[in-house]
Amino acid sequence: MNVIISASELAAELAGGGPPVLLDVRWRLSTAAAAGEPPFDGRAAYREGHLPGAVFVDLERELAAAPGGRGRHPLPDPEEFGAAMRRAGVSAGTPVVVYDDGTGWAAARAWWLLRWTGHPDVRVLDGGLPSWDGPLETAPPEPAEGDFVPAWGAAGLLDADGAAEVARTGLLLDARAGERYRGEVEPIDPVGGHIPGAVSAPTTENTGPDGRFLPAGELAARFRELGVSTGKRVGVYCGSGVSGAHEVLALAVAGVPAELYVGSWSEWSSDPERPVAVGPDPQ
């Protein structure tokens, strides 16, 4: 199954029989609060215009639990996540397409959560809303209640100990910007640096200037250069499990299965007992 869909392909599916459920997950990583500025308001952007029939999903409230010891965007409560998806019209037998404002990070978080909890057909709009040249709507839809019940499992999910194990025995990719990996800057979390053994792999290098993913062959070549090989266990982390989901999506485009450490650096760095590496070298 394809994990991404182009705007032209989506337009054709919306015009045909059995259109997918559309989820609008506009969100941006923001340090505005620390500077006393209002953060990005995805719901307000949604009201200004969204894909026809799309339902807004709040990443902070519906795709994550409250920040705390498990990180800034820990897994949401299973019951609350399932209820939010059903309110949005998500059913197990209906395709779902998720989009955001172009970075793909928030859409990937929704994609990963739905796939991880058992939905069989979820795709991300490649390039997000900026790639769409069709009409937009401002009125929110009233979708019929869906029937999707998430199946909470363990496969594909890493905790801190699991991430450390993958860093030792497999390949753990750090999806953050290189300067955060090296510990040169840390605008959000209490400590700079990376998990010892992790390899720097900024997720921004998986897309072109238009926000669309590089071709699958180019992505596969990039990941091979980073150390991906047949049979090797691959894990991904980032700051709080959002851009890391985008890297997992890029790996899926390239045909590489990967696990996500949702707590990521925000959880790892909160424990002073966990080791921290700095500089360009993984160790």
PDB file of C-alpha atoms in Angstrom:
ATOM      1  CA  MET A   1       0.000   0.000   0.000  1.00  0.00           C
ATOM      2  CA  ASN A   2       1.203   3.487  -0.835  1.00  0.00           C
ATOM      3  CA  VAL A   3       1.788   5.712   2.187  1.00  0.00           C
ATOM      4  CA  ILE A   4       1.626   9.048   0.364  1.00  0.00           C
ATOM      5  CA  ILE A   5      -0.758  10.451  -2.233  1.00  0.00           C
ATOM      6  CA  SER A   6      -0.360  13.346  -4.670  1.00  0.00           C
ATOM      7  CA  ALA A   7      -2.838  16.206  -4.910  1.00  0.00           C
ATOM      8  CA  SER A   8      -3.975  15.079  -8.378  1.00  0.00           C
ATOM      9  CA  GLU A   9      -4.531  11.521  -7.161  1.00  0.00           C
ATOM     10  CA  LEU A  10      -6.498  12.814  -4.179  1.00  0.00           C
ATOM     11  CA  ALA A  11      -8.667  15.005  -6.397  1.00  0.00           C
ATOM     12  CA  ALA A  12      -9.518  11.968  -8.535  1.00  0.00           C
ATOM     13  CA  GLU A  13     -10.422   9.891  -5.473  1.00  0.00           C
ATOM     14  CA  LEU A  14     -12.609  12.647  -4.035  1.00  0.00           C
ATOM     15  CA  ALA A  15     -14.476  12.874  -7.334  1.00  0.00           C
ATOM     16  CA  GLY A  16     -15.038   9.120  -7.527  1.00  0.00           C
ATOM     17  CA  GLY A  17     -16.982   6.627  -5.485  1.00  0.00           C
ATOM     18  CA  GLY A  18     -15.888   5.829  -1.947  1.00  0.00           C
ATOM     19  CA  PRO A  19     -13.803   8.951  -1.237  1.00  0.00           C
ATOM     20  CA  PRO A  20     -11.356   8.903   1.676  1.00  0.00           C
ATOM     21  CA  VAL A  21     -11.905  10.585   5.022  1.00  0.00           C
ATOM     22  CA  LEU A  22      -9.811  13.782   5.159  1.00  0.00           C
ATOM     23  CA  LEU A  23      -8.051  14.923   8.324  1.00  0.00           C
ATOM     24  CA  ASP A  24      -6.525  18.405   8.598  1.00  0.00           C
ATOM     25  CA  VAL A  25      -3.691  18.344  11.160  1.00  0.00           C
ATOM     26  CA  ARG A  26      -2.122  21.767  10.804  1.00  0.00           C
ATOM     27  CA  TRP A  27       0.414  22.341  13.573  1.00  0.00           C
ATOM     28  CA  ARG A  28       3.863  23.851  13.905  1.00  0.00           C
ATOM     29  CA  LEU A  29       6.691  23.350  16.332  1.00  0.00           C
ATOM     30  CA  SER A  30       6.890  26.712  18.044  1.00  0.00           C
ATOM     31  CA  THR A  31       9.044  28.417  20.637  1.00  0.00           C
ATOM     32  CA  ALA A  32       6.783  31.470  20.553  1.00  0.00           C
ATOM     33  CA  ALA A  33       5.454  30.886  24.073  1.00  0.00           C
ATOM     34  CA  ALA A  34       8.940  31.252  25.548  1.00  0.00           C
ATOM     35  CA  ALA A  35       9.240  34.589  23.754  1.00  0.00           C
ATOM     36  CA  GLY A  36       5.821  35.729  24.955  1.00  0.00           C
ATOM     37  CA  GLU A  37       4.265  35.440  21.495  1.00  0.00           C
ATOM     38  CA  PRO A  38       1.056  33.592  20.606  1.00  0.00           C
ATOM     39  CA  PRO A  39       1.689  30.126  19.156  1.00  0.00           C
ATOM     40  CA  PHE A  40       0.504  29.009  15.742  1.00  0.00           C
ATOM     41  CA  ASP A  41      -3.248  28.354  15.754  1.00  0.00           C
ATOM     42  CA  GLY A  42      -4.003  25.434  13.468  1.00  0.00           C
ATOM     43  CA  ARG A  43      -7.728  25.562  14.109  1.00  0.00           C
ATOM     44  CA  ALA A  44      -7.876  29.224  13.043  1.00  0.00           C
ATOM     45  CA  ALA A  45      -5.961  28.375   9.861  1.00  0.00           C
ATOM     46  CA  TYR A  46      -8.438  25.540   9.251  1.00  0.00           C
ATOM     47  CA  ARG A  47     -11.383  27.933   9.543  1.00  0.00           C
ATOM     48  CA  GLU A  48      -9.825  30.199   6.927  1.00  0.00           C
ATOM     49  CA  GLY A  49      -9.886  27.397   4.386  1.00  0.00           C
ATOM     50  CA  HIS A  50      -9.532  23.616   4.244  1.00  0.00           C
ATOM     51  CA  LEU A  51      -9.962  20.782   1.788  1.00  0.00           C
ATOM     52  CA  PRO A  52     -13.636  20.015   1.105  1.00  0.00           C
ATOM     53  CA  GLY A  53     -14.967  17.707   3.786  1.00  0.00           C
ATOM     54  CA  ALA A  54     -11.793  17.744   5.899  1.00  0.00           C
ATOM     55  CA  VAL A  55     -12.119  17.568   9.687  1.00  0.00           C
ATOM     56  CA  PHE A  56      -9.630  19.375  11.907  1.00  0.00           C
ATOM     57  CA  VAL A  57      -7.615  17.207  14.305  1.00  0.00           C
ATOM     58  CA  ASP A  58      -5.747  18.878  17.162  1.00  0.00           C
ATOM     59  CA  LEU A  59      -2.282  17.351  17.507  1.00  0.00           C
ATOM     60  CA  GLU A  60      -1.718  18.676  21.019  1.00  0.00           C
ATOM     61  CA  ARG A  61      -5.051  17.420  22.409  1.00  0.00           C
ATOM     62  CA  GLU A  62      -6.038  14.451  20.230  1.00  0.00           C
ATOM     63  CA  LEU A  63      -2.755  12.984  18.959  1.00  0.00           C
ATOM     64  CA  ALA A  64      -0.821  13.400  22.211  1.00  0.00           C
ATOM     65  CA  ALA A  65      -1.323  13.375  25.953  1.00  0.00           C
ATOM     66  CA  ALA A  66      -0.292  16.265  28.177  1.00  0.00           C
ATOM     67  CA  PRO A  67       3.466  16.854  28.354  1.00  0.00           C
ATOM     68  CA  GLY A  68       5.295  15.430  31.324  1.00  0.00           C
ATOM     69  CA  GLY A  69       7.839  12.815  32.239  1.00  0.00           C
ATOM     70  CA  ARG A  70       7.141  10.804  29.084  1.00  0.00           C
ATOM     71  CA  GLY A  71       8.006  13.754  26.838  1.00  0.00           C
ATOM     72  CA  ARG A  72       6.353  16.763  25.242  1.00  0.00           C
ATOM     73  CA  HIS A  73       4.035  14.733  22.996  1.00  0.00           C
ATOM     74  CA  PRO A  74       3.519  11.323  24.639  1.00  0.00           C
ATOM     75  CA  LEU A  75       1.014   8.842  23.298  1.00  0.00           C
ATOM     76  CA  PRO A  76      -2.603   9.938  23.747  1.00  0.00           C
ATOM     77  CA  ASP A  77      -5.050   8.074  25.928  1.00  0.00           C
ATOM     78  CA  PRO A  78      -6.336   5.138  23.808  1.00  0.00           C
ATOM     79  CA  GLU A  79      -9.999   5.822  24.525  1.00  0.00           C
ATOM     80  CA  GLU A  80      -9.699   9.536  23.846  1.00  0.00           C
ATOM     81  CA  PHE A  81      -7.768   8.953  20.620  1.00  0.00           C
ATOM     82  CA  GLY A  82     -10.320   6.438  19.391  1.00  0.00           C
ATOM     83  CA  ALA A  83     -13.212   8.759  20.229  1.00  0.00           C
ATOM     84  CA  ALA A  84     -11.535  11.658  18.399  1.00  0.00           C
ATOM     85  CA  MET A  85     -11.012   9.542  15.293  1.00  0.00           C
ATOM     86  CA  ARG A  86     -14.601   8.313  15.306  1.00  0.00           C
ATOM     87  CA  ARG A  87     -15.877  11.892  15.689  1.00  0.00           C
ATOM     88  CA  ALA A  88     -13.831  12.760  12.616  1.00  0.00           C
ATOM     89  CA  GLY A  89     -15.593  10.007  10.680  1.00  0.00           C
ATOM     90  CA  VAL A  90     -12.767   7.464  10.656  1.00  0.00           C
ATOM     91  CA  SER A  91     -13.889   3.878  10.086  1.00  0.00           C
ATOM     92  CA  ALA A  92     -11.775   0.764   9.749  1.00  0.00           C
ATOM     93  CA  GLY A  93     -13.033   0.049   6.241  1.00  0.00           C
ATOM     94  CA  THR A  94     -12.645   3.587   4.833  1.00  0.00           C
ATOM     95  CA  PRO A  95      -9.386   5.068   3.481  1.00  0.00           C
ATOM     96  CA  VAL A  96      -7.964   8.057   5.328  1.00  0.00           C
ATOM     97  CA  VAL A  97      -5.842  10.882   3.913  1.00  0.00           C
ATOM     98  CA  VAL A  98      -4.078  13.248   6.289  1.00  0.00           C
ATOM     99  CA  TYR A  99      -2.549  16.621   5.477  1.00  0.00           C
ATOM    100  CA  ASP A 100      -1.009  19.651   7.165  1.00  0.00           C
ATOM    101  CA  ASP A 101       0.365  22.988   6.013  1.00  0.00           C
ATOM    102  CA  GLY A 102       3.263  21.491   4.071  1.00  0.00           C
ATOM    103  CA  THR A 103       5.988  20.320   6.439  1.00  0.00           C
ATOM    104  CA  GLY A 104       4.356  16.915   6.707  1.00  0.00           C
ATOM    105  CA  TRP A 105       5.382  16.474  10.347  1.00  0.00           C
ATOM    106  CA  ALA A 106       1.947  16.711  11.965  1.00  0.00           C
ATOM    107  CA  ALA A 107       0.315  14.713   9.170  1.00  0.00           C
ATOM    108  CA  ALA A 108       2.932  12.011   9.671  1.00  0.00           C
ATOM    109  CA  ARG A 109       2.163  11.891  13.393  1.00  0.00           C
ATOM    110  CA  ALA A 110      -1.506  11.200  12.591  1.00  0.00           C
ATOM    111  CA  TRP A 111      -0.505   8.683   9.897  1.00  0.00           C
ATOM    112  CA  TRP A 112       1.795   6.828  12.293  1.00  0.00           C
ATOM    113  CA  LEU A 113      -0.749   6.717  15.125  1.00  0.00           C
ATOM    114  CA  LEU A 114      -3.532   5.404  12.901  1.00  0.00           C
ATOM    115  CA  ARG A 115      -1.281   2.828  11.260  1.00  0.00           C
ATOM    116  CA  TRP A 116       0.255   1.773  14.578  1.00  0.00           C
ATOM    117  CA  THR A 117      -3.178   1.258  16.113  1.00  0.00           C
ATOM    118  CA  GLY A 118      -4.370  -0.885  13.242  1.00  0.00           C
ATOM    119  CA  HIS A 119      -5.973   1.231  10.537  1.00  0.00           C
ATOM    120  CA  PRO A 120      -5.210  -0.535   7.243  1.00  0.00           C
ATOM    121  CA  ASP A 121      -5.330   2.374   4.794  1.00  0.00           C
ATOM    122  CA  VAL A 122      -3.839   5.750   5.731  1.00  0.00           C
ATOM    123  CA  ARG A 123      -1.893   8.082   3.442  1.00  0.00           C
ATOM    124  CA  VAL A 124      -0.330  11.526   3.746  1.00  0.00           C
ATOM    125  CA  LEU A 125      -0.948  14.221   1.133  1.00  0.00           C
ATOM    126  CA  ASP A 126       2.506  14.752  -0.321  1.00  0.00           C
ATOM    127  CA  GLY A 127       3.364  18.442  -0.048  1.00  0.00           C
ATOM    128  CA  GLY A 128       0.379  19.163   2.170  1.00  0.00           C
ATOM    129  CA  LEU A 129      -2.122  21.942   1.631  1.00  0.00           C
ATOM    130  CA  PRO A 130       0.236  24.047  -0.562  1.00  0.00           C
ATOM    131  CA  SER A 131       0.186  21.253  -3.151  1.00  0.00           C
ATOM    132  CA  TRP A 132      -3.608  21.453  -3.489  1.00  0.00           C
ATOM    133  CA  ASP A 133      -4.888  23.706  -6.285  1.00  0.00           C
ATOM    134  CA  GLY A 134      -8.558  22.765  -5.999  1.00  0.00           C
ATOM    135  CA  PRO A 135     -11.334  24.551  -4.098  1.00  0.00           C
ATOM    136  CA  LEU A 136     -11.289  25.089  -0.350  1.00  0.00           C
ATOM    137  CA  GLU A 137     -14.126  25.308   2.170  1.00  0.00           C
ATOM    138  CA  THR A 138     -14.497  27.381   5.319  1.00  0.00           C
ATOM    139  CA  ALA A 139     -17.498  25.677   6.935  1.00  0.00           C
ATOM    140  CA  PRO A 140     -16.701  22.627   9.082  1.00  0.00           C
ATOM    141  CA  PRO A 141     -18.354  19.400   7.883  1.00  0.00           C
ATOM    142  CA  GLU A 142     -20.563  17.165   9.994  1.00  0.00           C
ATOM    143  CA  PRO A 143     -19.244  13.665   9.290  1.00  0.00           C
ATOM    144  CA  ALA A 144     -21.120  10.536  10.242  1.00  0.00           C
ATOM    145  CA  GLU A 145     -19.672   8.817  13.302  1.00  0.00           C
ATOM    146  CA  GLY A 146     -16.942   6.371  12.387  1.00  0.00           C
ATOM    147  CA  ASP A 147     -16.357   2.918  13.830  1.00  0.00           C
ATOM    148  CA  PHE A 148     -12.565   2.800  14.169  1.00  0.00           C
ATOM    149  CA  VAL A 149     -11.380   1.240  17.435  1.00  0.00           C
ATOM    150  CA  PRO A 150      -7.610   1.556  17.896  1.00  0.00           C
ATOM    151  CA  ALA A 151      -5.710  -1.594  18.816  1.00  0.00           C
ATOM    152  CA  TRP A 152      -2.984  -0.477  21.201  1.00  0.00           C
ATOM    153  CA  GLY A 153       0.102  -2.651  20.724  1.00  0.00           C
ATOM    154  CA  ALA A 154       3.859  -2.671  21.116  1.00  0.00           C
ATOM    155  CA  ALA A 155       5.205  -3.516  17.655  1.00  0.00           C
ATOM    156  CA  GLY A 156       6.776  -0.483  16.028  1.00  0.00           C
ATOM    157  CA  LEU A 157       7.035   1.476  19.280  1.00  0.00           C
ATOM    158  CA  LEU A 158      10.246   2.101  21.230  1.00  0.00           C
ATOM    159  CA  ASP A 159      10.686   3.246  24.808  1.00  0.00           C
ATOM    160  CA  ALA A 160      13.927   4.756  26.139  1.00  0.00           C
ATOM    161  CA  ASP A 161      15.540   1.378  26.828  1.00  0.00           C
ATOM    162  CA  GLY A 162      14.471   0.099  23.415  1.00  0.00           C
ATOM    163  CA  ALA A 163      15.944   3.146  21.692  1.00  0.00           C
ATOM    164  CA  ALA A 164      19.240   2.610  23.516  1.00  0.00           C
ATOM    165  CA  GLU A 165      19.245  -1.035  22.426  1.00  0.00           C
ATOM    166  CA  VAL A 166      18.632  -0.143  18.782  1.00  0.00           C
ATOM    167  CA  ALA A 167      21.459   2.407  18.975  1.00  0.00           C
ATOM    168  CA  ARG A 168      23.788  -0.392  20.171  1.00  0.00           C
ATOM    169  CA  THR A 169      22.657  -3.268  17.969  1.00  0.00           C
ATOM    170  CA  GLY A 170      20.892  -1.747  14.981  1.00  0.00           C
ATOM    171  CA  LEU A 171      20.541   1.766  13.581  1.00  0.00           C
ATOM    172  CA  LEU A 172      18.951   4.624  15.516  1.00  0.00           C
ATOM    173  CA  LEU A 173      18.314   7.737  13.426  1.00  0.00           C
ATOM    174  CA  ASP A 174      18.015  11.214  14.973  1.00  0.00           C
ATOM    175  CA  ALA A 175      15.562  13.211  12.850  1.00  0.00           C
ATOM    176  CA  ARG A 176      16.298  16.620  14.410  1.00  0.00           C
ATOM    177  CA  ALA A 177      18.391  19.373  12.863  1.00  0.00           C
ATOM    178  CA  GLY A 178      22.101  18.668  12.889  1.00  0.00           C
ATOM    179  CA  GLU A 179      22.939  21.469  15.309  1.00  0.00           C
ATOM    180  CA  ARG A 180      20.559  20.036  17.902  1.00  0.00           C
ATOM    181  CA  TYR A 181      22.020  16.554  17.421  1.00  0.00           C
ATOM    182  CA  ARG A 182      25.517  17.915  17.952  1.00  0.00           C
ATOM    183  CA  GLY A 183      24.398  19.820  21.052  1.00  0.00           C
ATOM    184  CA  GLU A 184      25.367  23.220  19.642  1.00  0.00           C
ATOM    185  CA  VAL A 185      21.899  24.622  20.331  1.00  0.00           C
ATOM    186  CA  GLU A 186      18.871  23.353  22.236  1.00  0.00           C
ATOM    187  CA  PRO A 187      15.912  25.756  22.076  1.00  0.00           C
ATOM    188  CA  ILE A 188      13.359  23.551  23.824  1.00  0.00           C
ATOM    189  CA  ASP A 189      14.701  20.685  25.911  1.00  0.00           C
ATOM    190  CA  PRO A 190      16.873  20.968  29.048  1.00  0.00           C
ATOM    191  CA  VAL A 191      19.998  19.310  27.623  1.00  0.00           C
ATOM    192  CA  GLY A 192      21.604  19.399  24.177  1.00  0.00           C
ATOM    193  CA  GLY A 193      23.114  16.449  22.372  1.00  0.00           C
ATOM    194  CA  HIS A 194      21.947  13.015  21.255  1.00  0.00           C
ATOM    195  CA  ILE A 195      21.419   9.436  22.373  1.00  0.00           C
ATOM    196  CA  PRO A 196      24.819   7.701  22.304  1.00  0.00           C
ATOM    197  CA  GLY A 197      25.148   5.645  19.146  1.00  0.00           C
ATOM    198  CA  ALA A 198      22.437   7.508  17.224  1.00  0.00           C
ATOM    199  CA  VAL A 199      23.175   8.745  13.701  1.00  0.00           C
ATOM    200  CA  SER A 200      22.216  12.248  12.579  1.00  0.00           C
ATOM    201  CA  ALA A 201      19.561  12.085   9.834  1.00  0.00           C
ATOM    202  CA  PRO A 202      17.612  15.369   9.636  1.00  0.00           C
ATOM    203  CA  THR A 203      14.143  14.658   8.286  1.00  0.00           C
ATOM    204  CA  THR A 204      14.242  17.918   6.326  1.00  0.00           C
ATOM    205  CA  GLU A 205      16.696  16.214   3.954  1.00  0.00           C
ATOM    206  CA  ASN A 206      14.015  13.713   2.908  1.00  0.00           C
ATOM    207  CA  THR A 207      12.015  16.333   1.004  1.00  0.00           C
ATOM    208  CA  GLY A 208      12.604  18.817  -1.774  1.00  0.00           C
ATOM    209  CA  PRO A 209      12.062  22.596  -1.651  1.00  0.00           C
ATOM    210  CA  ASP A 210       8.344  22.090  -2.347  1.00  0.00           C
ATOM    211  CA  GLY A 211       7.921  19.899   0.736  1.00  0.00           C
ATOM    212  CA  ARG A 212       7.303  16.758  -1.304  1.00  0.00           C
ATOM    213  CA  PHE A 213       9.240  13.605  -0.573  1.00  0.00           C
ATOM    214  CA  LEU A 214      12.215  12.764  -2.727  1.00  0.00           C
ATOM    215  CA  PRO A 215      11.649   9.805  -5.083  1.00  0.00           C
ATOM    216  CA  ALA A 216      11.683   6.434  -3.362  1.00  0.00           C
ATOM    217  CA  GLY A 217      14.968   5.444  -4.998  1.00  0.00           C
ATOM    218  CA  GLU A 218      16.714   8.585  -3.773  1.00  0.00           C
ATOM    219  CA  LEU A 219      15.385   8.068  -0.270  1.00  0.00           C
ATOM    220  CA  ALA A 220      16.534   4.453  -0.293  1.00  0.00           C
ATOM    221  CA  ALA A 221      20.016   5.551  -1.376  1.00  0.00           C
ATOM    222  CA  ARG A 222      20.146   8.171   1.375  1.00  0.00           C
ATOM    223  CA  PHE A 223      19.189   5.685   4.052  1.00  0.00           C
ATOM    224  CA  ARG A 224      21.720   3.145   2.790  1.00  0.00           C
ATOM    225  CA  GLU A 225      24.412   5.788   3.159  1.00  0.00           C
ATOM    226  CA  LEU A 226      23.233   6.362   6.729  1.00  0.00           C
ATOM    227  CA  GLY A 227      23.609   2.666   7.520  1.00  0.00           C
ATOM    228  CA  VAL A 228      20.300   1.007   6.647  1.00  0.00           C
ATOM    229  CA  SER A 229      20.807  -2.548   5.405  1.00  0.00           C
ATOM    230  CA  THR A 230      18.698  -5.657   4.940  1.00  0.00           C
ATOM    231  CA  GLY A 231      17.796  -7.263   8.235  1.00  0.00           C
ATOM    232  CA  LYS A 232      19.070  -4.384  10.373  1.00  0.00           C
ATOM    233  CA  ARG A 233      16.633  -3.068  12.978  1.00  0.00           C
ATOM    234  CA  VAL A 234      15.919   0.646  12.410  1.00  0.00           C
ATOM    235  CA  GLY A 235      14.597   3.101  14.982  1.00  0.00           C
ATOM    236  CA  VAL A 236      13.875   6.827  14.810  1.00  0.00           C
ATOM    237  CA  TYR A 237      13.557   9.612  17.348  1.00  0.00           C
ATOM    238  CA  CYS A 238      13.371  13.395  17.269  1.00  0.00           C
ATOM    239  CA  GLY A 239      12.455  16.026  19.854  1.00  0.00           C
ATOM    240  CA  SER A 240       9.009  14.766  20.835  1.00  0.00           C
ATOM    241  CA  GLY A 241       7.827  12.124  18.376  1.00  0.00           C
ATOM    242  CA  VAL A 242       6.471  14.415  15.639  1.00  0.00           C
ATOM    243  CA  SER A 243       9.244  14.996  13.090  1.00  0.00           C
ATOM    244  CA  GLY A 244      10.432  11.468  13.924  1.00  0.00           C
ATOM    245  CA  ALA A 245       7.115  10.163  12.584  1.00  0.00           C
ATOM    246  CA  HIS A 246       7.901  12.027   9.361  1.00  0.00           C
ATOM    247  CA  GLU A 247      11.224  10.171   9.135  1.00  0.00           C
ATOM    248  CA  VAL A 248       9.415   6.861   9.693  1.00  0.00           C
ATOM    249  CA  LEU A 249       7.107   7.869   6.830  1.00  0.00           C
ATOM    250  CA  ALA A 250      10.093   8.668   4.593  1.00  0.00           C
ATOM    251  CA  LEU A 251      11.572   5.275   5.419  1.00  0.00           C
ATOM    252  CA  ALA A 252       8.237   3.666   4.511  1.00  0.00           C
ATOM    253  CA  VAL A 253       8.300   5.461   1.146  1.00  0.00           C
ATOM    254  CA  ALA A 254      11.744   3.901   0.652  1.00  0.00           C
ATOM    255  CA  GLY A 255      10.410   0.475   1.643  1.00  0.00           C
ATOM    256  CA  VAL A 256      12.159   0.342   5.026  1.00  0.00           C
ATOM    257  CA  PRO A 257      10.176  -0.587   8.172  1.00  0.00           C
ATOM    258  CA  ALA A 258      11.159   1.430  11.247  1.00  0.00           C
ATOM    259  CA  GLU A 259      10.182   1.851  14.889  1.00  0.00           C
ATOM    260  CA  LEU A 260       9.458   5.190  16.553  1.00  0.00           C
ATOM    261  CA  TYR A 261      10.650   6.334  19.971  1.00  0.00           C
ATOM    262  CA  VAL A 262       7.698   8.585  20.760  1.00  0.00           C
ATOM    263  CA  GLY A 263       9.145  10.056  23.956  1.00  0.00           C
ATOM    264  CA  SER A 264      12.237  11.038  21.963  1.00  0.00           C
ATOM    265  CA  TRP A 265      14.767  13.587  23.200  1.00  0.00           C
ATOM    266  CA  SER A 266      12.225  15.405  25.375  1.00  0.00           C
ATOM    267  CA  GLU A 267      11.819  12.253  27.463  1.00  0.00           C
ATOM    268  CA  TRP A 268      15.427  11.046  27.247  1.00  0.00           C
ATOM    269  CA  SER A 269      16.948  14.372  28.307  1.00  0.00           C
ATOM    270  CA  SER A 270      14.575  14.764  31.255  1.00  0.00           C
ATOM    271  CA  ASP A 271      16.358  11.957  33.124  1.00  0.00           C
ATOM    272  CA  PRO A 272      19.823  13.041  34.332  1.00  0.00           C
ATOM    273  CA  GLU A 273      20.818   9.373  34.666  1.00  0.00           C
ATOM    274  CA  ARG A 274      20.634   8.784  30.925  1.00  0.00           C
ATOM    275  CA  PRO A 275      23.877   9.322  28.991  1.00  0.00           C
ATOM    276  CA  VAL A 276      24.211  12.169  26.478  1.00  0.00           C
ATOM    277  CA  ALA A 277      26.620  12.412  23.547  1.00  0.00           C
ATOM    278  CA  VAL A 278      27.600  15.683  21.872  1.00  0.00           C
ATOM    279  CA  GLY A 279      29.404  16.558  18.671  1.00  0.00           C
ATOM    280  CA  PRO A 280      29.164  14.992  15.212  1.00  0.00           C
ATOM    281  CA  ASP A 281      30.283  11.502  16.253  1.00  0.00           C
ATOM    282  CA  PRO A 282      27.485   9.078  17.203  1.00  0.00           C
ATOM    283  CA  GLN A 283      29.288   7.981  20.371  1.00  0.00           C
TER     284      GLN A 283
END
